[in-house]
Amino acid sequence: MNNIVLIGFMGCGKSTVGIKLSYRLRRIVEDTDKLIEKKAGKSISEIFKEDGEPCFRQMETECLEELLNSKEEKILATGGGLPIRRENHALLKQLGCVVYLRISPECVYERLKNDTSRPLLQCENPLEQIRTLLAKRTPVYEEAADLVVDVDGKDMEQIIAEIVQKLKEHGYLQEGEKL
Ligand code: S3P
């Protein structure tokens, strides 16, 4: 399939990039976290609290399987922990081009230090937690990715331009989308 799938750590900008990219390429954007919340009828925080993280991870896999049934080519923003399940890598690859938005732990911390919606960062020392999780996940993101874009110190326009450029170079855009 020809979707554009955004992966990367919490706070790297997947949802915002997804929306901007959807305007630019005139495609629908979907967000796995939002699809899961809609289906479960509760927030991610509530799912973690009431059903536990393993249940949430299962919902992520099912969400990818459902997205594979859609014929339309979309932009897909994913939850930051979705690629940690190896079985999800094959699903991501089937969905389309996987773009990894790479960010540093310090930049994540600056963006999310006042955020309360990420259950995994509601802890004593969020910066330490970000460093630990990011170190563990970096090889996983790299393995799942077809393209990598660094986001630290760049504004949204630069990031979108870079993604579009790389998609073009690697032949992932349709003729009409080569803006
Ligand atoms: C998670 C990232 C979150 C959300 C959940 C778990 C993670 O998504 O799926 O809180 O494990 O990194 P964002 O990356 O959109 O914040």
GROMACS .gro file of N, CA, C and O and ligand atoms in nm, residues 10 14 33 44 48 56-57 60 79-81 118-120 137, ligand 1:
model
   76
   10MET      N    1   0.735   1.004   2.159
   10MET     CA    2   0.637   1.103   2.205
   10MET      C    3   0.696   1.245   2.189
   10MET      O    4   0.812   1.267   2.223
   14LYS      N    5   0.451   1.389   1.541
   14LYS     CA    6   0.383   1.303   1.442
   14LYS      C    7   0.243   1.354   1.406
   14LYS      O    8   0.207   1.360   1.289
   33ASP      N    9  -0.363   0.673   1.792
   33ASP     CA   10  -0.410   0.703   1.929
   33ASP      C   11  -0.558   0.746   1.928
   33ASP      O   12  -0.638   0.702   2.011
   44ILE      N   13  -0.644   0.754   2.627
   44ILE     CA   14  -0.527   0.665   2.639
   44ILE      C   15  -0.492   0.648   2.788
   44ILE      O   16  -0.463   0.537   2.832
   48PHE      N   17  -0.471   0.291   2.985
   48PHE     CA   18  -0.354   0.244   3.061
   48PHE      C   19  -0.393   0.211   3.205
   48PHE      O   20  -0.351   0.110   3.259
   56PHE      N   21  -0.342  -0.205   2.574
   56PHE     CA   22  -0.326  -0.093   2.480
   56PHE      C   23  -0.241  -0.136   2.361
   56PHE      O   24  -0.272  -0.104   2.245
   57ARG      N   25  -0.133  -0.211   2.387
   57ARG     CA   26  -0.044  -0.255   2.277
   57ARG      C   27  -0.118  -0.347   2.180
   57ARG      O   28  -0.096  -0.343   2.059
   60GLU      N   29  -0.322  -0.140   1.957
   60GLU     CA   30  -0.242  -0.077   1.851
   60GLU      C   31  -0.225  -0.172   1.732
   60GLU      O   32  -0.240  -0.132   1.616
   79GLY      N   33   0.121   0.602   1.750
   79GLY     CA   34   0.166   0.624   1.888
   79GLY      C   35   0.315   0.592   1.899
   79GLY      O   36   0.366   0.504   1.829
   80GLY      N   37   0.383   0.664   1.989
   80GLY     CA   38   0.529   0.652   2.000
   80GLY      C   39   0.581   0.514   2.034
   80GLY      O   40   0.696   0.481   2.005
   81GLY      N   41   0.496   0.431   2.098
   81GLY     CA   42   0.544   0.298   2.138
   81GLY      C   43   0.503   0.188   2.042
   81GLY      O   44   0.537   0.071   2.062
  118ARG      N   45   0.044   1.182   2.872
  118ARG     CA   46   0.124   1.062   2.841
  118ARG      C   47   0.152   0.985   2.970
  118ARG      O   48   0.240   1.024   3.048
  119PRO      N   49   0.077   0.873   2.990
  119PRO     CA   50   0.093   0.799   3.116
  119PRO      C   51   0.237   0.756   3.144
  119PRO      O   52   0.279   0.755   3.261
  120LEU      N   53   0.314   0.726   3.040
  120LEU     CA   54   0.451   0.676   3.062
  120LEU      C   55   0.545   0.785   3.115
  120LEU      O   56   0.653   0.754   3.165
  137ARG      N   57   1.438   0.240   2.245
  137ARG     CA   58   1.355   0.237   2.124
  137ARG      C   59   1.427   0.281   1.996
  137ARG      O   60   1.381   0.247   1.887
  180S3P     C1   61   0.316   0.613   2.392
  180S3P     C2   62   0.299   0.724   2.312
  180S3P     C3   63   0.171   0.796   2.301
  180S3P     C4   64   0.054   0.703   2.331
  180S3P     C5   65   0.074   0.633   2.462
  180S3P     C6   66   0.204   0.551   2.466
  180S3P     C7   67   0.450   0.549   2.400
  180S3P     O1   68   0.156   0.852   2.170
  180S3P     O2   69   0.039   0.608   2.228
  180S3P     O3   70   0.076   0.732   2.563
  180S3P     O4   71   0.461   0.433   2.445
  180S3P     O5   72   0.549   0.614   2.358
  180S3P     P1   73   0.236   0.983   2.118
  180S3P     O6   74   0.366   0.935   2.061
  180S3P     O7   75   0.146   1.039   2.013
  180S3P     O8   76   0.254   1.073   2.234
   0.00000   0.00000   0.00000
